[in-house]
PDB file of C-alpha atoms in Angstrom:
ATOM      1  CA  MET X   1     -18.936 -21.507 -84.971  1.00  0.00           C
ATOM      2  CA  GLU X   2     -22.557 -20.741 -85.753  1.00  0.00           C
ATOM      3  CA  GLU X   3     -23.683 -17.210 -84.979  1.00  0.00           C
ATOM      4  CA  ASN X   4     -26.149 -18.408 -82.338  1.00  0.00           C
ATOM      5  CA  ASN X   5     -23.265 -20.038 -80.403  1.00  0.00           C
ATOM      6  CA  GLN X   6     -21.077 -16.919 -80.222  1.00  0.00           C
ATOM      7  CA  TRP X   7     -21.921 -16.648 -76.513  1.00  0.00           C
ATOM      8  CA  LYS X   8     -19.562 -19.613 -75.904  1.00  0.00           C
ATOM      9  CA  LEU X   9     -16.643 -17.369 -76.859  1.00  0.00           C
ATOM     10  CA  GLN X  10     -17.428 -14.726 -74.201  1.00  0.00           C
ATOM     11  CA  PRO X  11     -17.040 -14.637 -70.408  1.00  0.00           C
ATOM     12  CA  PRO X  12     -18.311 -16.302 -68.309  1.00  0.00           C
ATOM     13  CA  TYR X  13     -18.449 -19.263 -70.727  1.00  0.00           C
ATOM     14  CA  THR X  14     -14.821 -18.860 -71.734  1.00  0.00           C
ATOM     15  CA  GLN X  15     -12.104 -16.921 -69.966  1.00  0.00           C
ATOM     16  CA  SER X  16     -10.879 -13.525 -71.155  1.00  0.00           C
ATOM     17  CA  ASP X  17      -7.244 -13.091 -72.064  1.00  0.00           C
ATOM     18  CA  ASN X  18      -6.394 -10.655 -69.276  1.00  0.00           C
ATOM     19  CA  ASN X  19      -3.488 -12.846 -68.069  1.00  0.00           C
ATOM     20  CA  LYS X  20      -4.768 -12.671 -64.505  1.00  0.00           C
ATOM     21  CA  PRO X  21      -4.840 -16.103 -62.829  1.00  0.00           C
ATOM     22  CA  PHE X  22      -8.297 -17.305 -61.879  1.00  0.00           C
ATOM     23  CA  VAL X  23      -8.460 -18.569 -58.287  1.00  0.00           C
ATOM     24  CA  ALA X  24     -11.855 -19.890 -57.251  1.00  0.00           C
ATOM     25  CA  LYS X  25     -13.304 -18.288 -54.127  1.00  0.00           C
ATOM     26  CA  TYR X  26     -16.806 -19.744 -54.516  1.00  0.00           C
ATOM     27  CA  LYS X  27     -18.053 -22.910 -56.247  1.00  0.00           C
ATOM     28  CA  ALA X  28     -21.600 -23.633 -57.358  1.00  0.00           C
ATOM     29  CA  SER X  29     -23.548 -26.313 -59.178  1.00  0.00           C
ATOM     30  CA  CYS X  30     -27.058 -27.132 -60.284  1.00  0.00           C
ATOM     31  CA  TYR X  31     -29.155 -29.743 -58.470  1.00  0.00           C
ATOM     32  CA  CYS X  32     -27.919 -32.698 -60.570  1.00  0.00           C
ATOM     33  CA  GLY X  33     -24.286 -31.503 -60.762  1.00  0.00           C
ATOM     34  CA  THR X  34     -24.229 -31.339 -64.571  1.00  0.00           C
ATOM     35  CA  VAL X  35     -23.508 -27.580 -64.584  1.00  0.00           C
ATOM     36  CA  GLN X  36     -20.745 -26.220 -62.360  1.00  0.00           C
ATOM     37  CA  TYR X  37     -19.104 -22.831 -62.119  1.00  0.00           C
ATOM     38  CA  GLU X  38     -16.754 -20.819 -59.917  1.00  0.00           C
ATOM     39  CA  ALA X  39     -16.378 -17.190 -58.872  1.00  0.00           C
ATOM     40  CA  SER X  40     -12.975 -15.635 -58.221  1.00  0.00           C
ATOM     41  CA  GLU X  41     -14.082 -12.492 -56.364  1.00  0.00           C
ATOM     42  CA  ASP X  42     -16.707 -11.403 -53.878  1.00  0.00           C
ATOM     43  CA  PRO X  43     -19.947 -10.200 -55.464  1.00  0.00           C
ATOM     44  CA  VAL X  44     -20.294  -6.473 -56.091  1.00  0.00           C
ATOM     45  CA  ASP X  45     -23.839  -6.467 -54.705  1.00  0.00           C
ATOM     46  CA  GLY X  46     -26.749  -8.655 -53.723  1.00  0.00           C
ATOM     47  CA  THR X  47     -30.476  -8.179 -54.082  1.00  0.00           C
ATOM     48  CA  TYR X  48     -33.880  -9.736 -53.610  1.00  0.00           C
ATOM     49  CA  CYS X  49     -36.013  -9.279 -56.727  1.00  0.00           C
ATOM     50  CA  HIS X  50     -39.789  -9.289 -56.275  1.00  0.00           C
ATOM     51  CA  CYS X  51     -40.752  -8.736 -59.934  1.00  0.00           C
ATOM     52  CA  ARG X  52     -43.530 -10.931 -61.264  1.00  0.00           C
ATOM     53  CA  ASN X  53     -41.211 -12.607 -63.809  1.00  0.00           C
ATOM     54  CA  CYS X  54     -38.847 -13.774 -61.056  1.00  0.00           C
ATOM     55  CA  GLN X  55     -41.767 -15.000 -58.953  1.00  0.00           C
ATOM     56  CA  VAL X  56     -43.155 -17.087 -61.795  1.00  0.00           C
ATOM     57  CA  LEU X  57     -39.838 -18.318 -63.226  1.00  0.00           C
ATOM     58  CA  HIS X  58     -38.525 -19.324 -59.785  1.00  0.00           C
ATOM     59  CA  GLY X  59     -41.790 -20.545 -58.301  1.00  0.00           C
ATOM     60  CA  ALA X  60     -40.997 -18.456 -55.223  1.00  0.00           C
ATOM     61  CA  PRO X  61     -42.048 -15.129 -53.698  1.00  0.00           C
ATOM     62  CA  PHE X  62     -38.755 -13.522 -54.795  1.00  0.00           C
ATOM     63  CA  GLN X  63     -35.351 -14.259 -56.268  1.00  0.00           C
ATOM     64  CA  TRP X  64     -32.097 -13.912 -54.289  1.00  0.00           C
ATOM     65  CA  ALA X  65     -29.159 -12.970 -56.492  1.00  0.00           C
ATOM     66  CA  VAL X  66     -25.589 -11.870 -55.949  1.00  0.00           C
ATOM     67  CA  ILE X  67     -23.982  -9.880 -58.726  1.00  0.00           C
ATOM     68  CA  PHE X  68     -20.567 -10.578 -60.232  1.00  0.00           C
ATOM     69  CA  HIS X  69     -18.617  -9.143 -63.144  1.00  0.00           C
ATOM     70  CA  LYS X  70     -18.644 -11.768 -65.902  1.00  0.00           C
ATOM     71  CA  ASP X  71     -14.822 -11.965 -65.888  1.00  0.00           C
ATOM     72  CA  HIS X  72     -15.025 -13.203 -62.279  1.00  0.00           C
ATOM     73  CA  ILE X  73     -17.075 -16.276 -63.259  1.00  0.00           C
ATOM     74  CA  ARG X  74     -15.940 -19.400 -65.076  1.00  0.00           C
ATOM     75  CA  PHE X  75     -17.893 -22.494 -65.951  1.00  0.00           C
ATOM     76  CA  THR X  76     -15.994 -25.688 -65.167  1.00  0.00           C
ATOM     77  CA  LYS X  77     -18.583 -28.201 -66.348  1.00  0.00           C
ATOM     78  CA  GLY X  78     -21.760 -28.395 -68.390  1.00  0.00           C
ATOM     79  CA  VAL X  79     -21.630 -25.362 -70.695  1.00  0.00           C
ATOM     80  CA  ASP X  80     -23.166 -27.434 -73.489  1.00  0.00           C
ATOM     81  CA  ASP X  81     -26.001 -28.422 -71.128  1.00  0.00           C
ATOM     82  CA  LEU X  82     -27.094 -24.842 -70.443  1.00  0.00           C
ATOM     83  CA  VAL X  83     -30.421 -23.571 -71.684  1.00  0.00           C
ATOM     84  CA  PHE X  84     -31.379 -19.930 -71.993  1.00  0.00           C
ATOM     85  CA  TYR X  85     -34.657 -18.084 -71.815  1.00  0.00           C
ATOM     86  CA  ASP X  86     -35.312 -14.516 -72.905  1.00  0.00           C
ATOM     87  CA  SER X  87     -38.369 -13.504 -70.893  1.00  0.00           C
ATOM     88  CA  SER X  88     -38.998 -10.337 -72.929  1.00  0.00           C
ATOM     89  CA  SER X  89     -39.496 -12.296 -76.184  1.00  0.00           C
ATOM     90  CA  ARG X  90     -40.577 -15.508 -74.419  1.00  0.00           C
ATOM     91  CA  ARG X  91     -38.091 -17.490 -76.495  1.00  0.00           C
ATOM     92  CA  SER X  92     -35.501 -20.084 -75.533  1.00  0.00           C
ATOM     93  CA  GLU X  93     -32.535 -18.155 -76.894  1.00  0.00           C
ATOM     94  CA  HIS X  94     -29.362 -16.568 -75.617  1.00  0.00           C
ATOM     95  CA  ILE X  95     -30.520 -12.965 -75.977  1.00  0.00           C
ATOM     96  CA  LEU X  96     -29.209 -10.711 -73.218  1.00  0.00           C
ATOM     97  CA  PRO X  97     -30.474 -10.258 -70.602  1.00  0.00           C
ATOM     98  CA  CYS X  98     -31.606 -13.848 -70.143  1.00  0.00           C
ATOM     99  CA  LYS X  99     -32.270 -16.611 -67.657  1.00  0.00           C
ATOM    100  CA  VAL X 100     -29.700 -19.439 -67.529  1.00  0.00           C
ATOM    101  CA  SER X 101     -30.713 -22.963 -66.429  1.00  0.00           C
ATOM    102  CA  CYS X 102     -29.448 -26.525 -66.470  1.00  0.00           C
ATOM    103  CA  GLY X 103     -30.884 -28.392 -69.447  1.00  0.00           C
ATOM    104  CA  LYS X 104     -31.042 -31.656 -67.485  1.00  0.00           C
ATOM    105  CA  CYS X 105     -32.477 -30.892 -64.023  1.00  0.00           C
ATOM    106  CA  ARG X 106     -33.816 -27.428 -65.009  1.00  0.00           C
ATOM    107  CA  SER X 107     -32.289 -25.718 -61.961  1.00  0.00           C
ATOM    108  CA  PRO X 108     -32.102 -21.958 -62.444  1.00  0.00           C
ATOM    109  CA  ILE X 109     -28.364 -21.117 -62.587  1.00  0.00           C
ATOM    110  CA  ALA X 110     -28.273 -17.335 -63.018  1.00  0.00           C
ATOM    111  CA  ASP X 111     -29.550 -14.288 -64.787  1.00  0.00           C
ATOM    112  CA  GLU X 112     -27.033 -13.125 -67.374  1.00  0.00           C
ATOM    113  CA  GLY X 113     -26.947  -9.433 -68.146  1.00  0.00           C
ATOM    114  CA  ARG X 114     -24.927  -7.591 -70.738  1.00  0.00           C
ATOM    115  CA  ARG X 115     -22.002  -7.014 -68.352  1.00  0.00           C
ATOM    116  CA  MET X 116     -22.963  -8.789 -65.141  1.00  0.00           C
ATOM    117  CA  PHE X 117     -23.765 -12.307 -63.940  1.00  0.00           C
ATOM    118  CA  LEU X 118     -26.485 -12.569 -61.278  1.00  0.00           C
ATOM    119  CA  ALA X 119     -25.761 -15.832 -59.504  1.00  0.00           C
ATOM    120  CA  PHE X 120     -28.174 -17.627 -57.207  1.00  0.00           C
ATOM    121  CA  PRO X 121     -26.424 -18.204 -53.856  1.00  0.00           C
ATOM    122  CA  THR X 122     -28.498 -21.247 -52.951  1.00  0.00           C
ATOM    123  CA  LEU X 123     -26.383 -23.128 -55.528  1.00  0.00           C
ATOM    124  CA  PHE X 124     -23.099 -22.301 -53.783  1.00  0.00           C
ATOM    125  CA  GLN X 125     -21.163 -24.967 -51.915  1.00  0.00           C
ATOM    126  CA  ASP X 126     -20.823 -24.437 -48.162  1.00  0.00           C
ATOM    127  CA  LEU X 127     -23.547 -21.759 -48.144  1.00  0.00           C
ATOM    128  CA  PRO X 128     -23.890 -21.704 -44.336  1.00  0.00           C
ATOM    129  CA  LYS X 129     -20.161 -20.893 -44.045  1.00  0.00           C
ATOM    130  CA  ILE X 130     -20.010 -18.261 -46.806  1.00  0.00           C
ATOM    131  CA  LYS X 131     -23.414 -16.550 -46.527  1.00  0.00           C
ATOM    132  CA  ASP X 132     -21.951 -13.535 -44.703  1.00  0.00           C
ATOM    133  CA  SER X 133     -19.811 -12.817 -47.795  1.00  0.00           C
ATOM    134  CA  LEU X 134     -22.941 -12.721 -49.953  1.00  0.00           C
ATOM    135  CA  LYS X 135     -24.599  -9.653 -48.464  1.00  0.00           C
ATOM    136  CA  THR X 136     -27.887  -8.477 -49.863  1.00  0.00           C
ATOM    137  CA  THR X 137     -28.301  -4.700 -49.817  1.00  0.00           C
ATOM    138  CA  SER X 138     -31.850  -4.148 -51.070  1.00  0.00           C
ATOM    139  CA  HIS X 139     -35.187  -5.408 -52.349  1.00  0.00           C
ATOM    140  CA  ILE X 140     -36.100  -4.432 -55.909  1.00  0.00           C
ATOM    141  CA  PHE X 141     -39.524  -4.353 -57.562  1.00  0.00           C
ATOM    142  CA  TYR X 142     -40.913  -4.516 -54.037  1.00  0.00           C
ATOM    143  CA  GLY X 143     -44.171  -2.964 -55.257  1.00  0.00           C
ATOM    144  CA  GLN X 144     -44.898  -6.303 -56.981  1.00  0.00           C
ATOM    145  CA  ARG X 145     -44.243  -8.355 -53.832  1.00  0.00           C
ATOM    146  CA  CYS X 146     -46.507 -11.182 -52.783  1.00  0.00           C
ATOM    147  CA  VAL X 147     -45.080 -11.336 -49.230  1.00  0.00           C
ATOM    148  CA  ASP X 148     -43.975  -8.550 -46.917  1.00  0.00           C
ATOM    149  CA  VAL X 149     -40.375  -8.735 -45.723  1.00  0.00           C
ATOM    150  CA  LYS X 150     -39.399  -6.773 -42.633  1.00  0.00           C
ATOM    151  CA  ASP X 151     -35.602  -6.945 -42.582  1.00  0.00           C
ATOM    152  CA  GLY X 152     -34.546  -3.289 -42.480  1.00  0.00           C
ATOM    153  CA  LEU X 153     -33.143  -3.323 -46.023  1.00  0.00           C
ATOM    154  CA  PRO X 154     -34.149  -0.561 -48.451  1.00  0.00           C
ATOM    155  CA  LYS X 155     -37.059  -1.427 -50.719  1.00  0.00           C
ATOM    156  CA  TYR X 156     -37.436   0.029 -54.221  1.00  0.00           C
ATOM    157  CA  ALA X 157     -40.443   0.117 -56.548  1.00  0.00           C
ATOM    158  CA  GLY X 158     -38.128  -0.768 -59.463  1.00  0.00           C
ATOM    159  CA  HIS X 159     -34.375  -0.911 -59.817  1.00  0.00           C
ATOM    160  CA  LYS X 160     -32.146   0.017 -56.877  1.00  0.00           C
ATOM    161  CA  GLU X 161     -31.623   3.766 -56.477  1.00  0.00           C
ATOM    162  CA  LYS X 162     -33.312   4.365 -59.850  1.00  0.00           C
ATOM    163  CA  SER X 163     -36.877   4.198 -58.614  1.00  0.00           C
ATOM    164  CA  GLU X 164     -39.010   5.286 -55.687  1.00  0.00           C
ATOM    165  CA  LYS X 165     -37.945   4.018 -52.291  1.00  0.00           C
ATOM    166  CA  LEU X 166     -40.878   2.280 -50.606  1.00  0.00           C
ATOM    167  CA  PRO X 167     -41.685   2.041 -46.903  1.00  0.00           C
ATOM    168  CA  GLU X 168     -41.034  -1.246 -45.154  1.00  0.00           C
TER     169      GLU X 168
END
């Protein structure tokens, strides 16, 4: 396999050999259904990101993401249709951390970090029924916000608990 396709050999694109059965708790897909994936556990956290990159790349005032360990995600369809974008180098490459999208409908799928997978809950099946399991605990990069959000959640200038806490 070519060096630039080594990502296909790592979770979440292939399953690790930990001998633990994978039982899907959540299912998600892009707009056109080409890319599909599942999560086997509840997310470890959830956040609203107000950074300028997320605003521009999502065409929205902020990004809603729930965070999973990569071993708790598995793609069931469309891995070869994924496209990646490294916003720091502004190149369409799988360089971590990166944005993951469907190559056909261009739906944003997730942000992939070095150890974590930041999934976008709006892609999940049965979202109205499962939304209480996808709790968001904070707003990050709130200093870059383009809309004020008064929801009682903590707001941070940068990353959660690693930057100044801002007033609501």
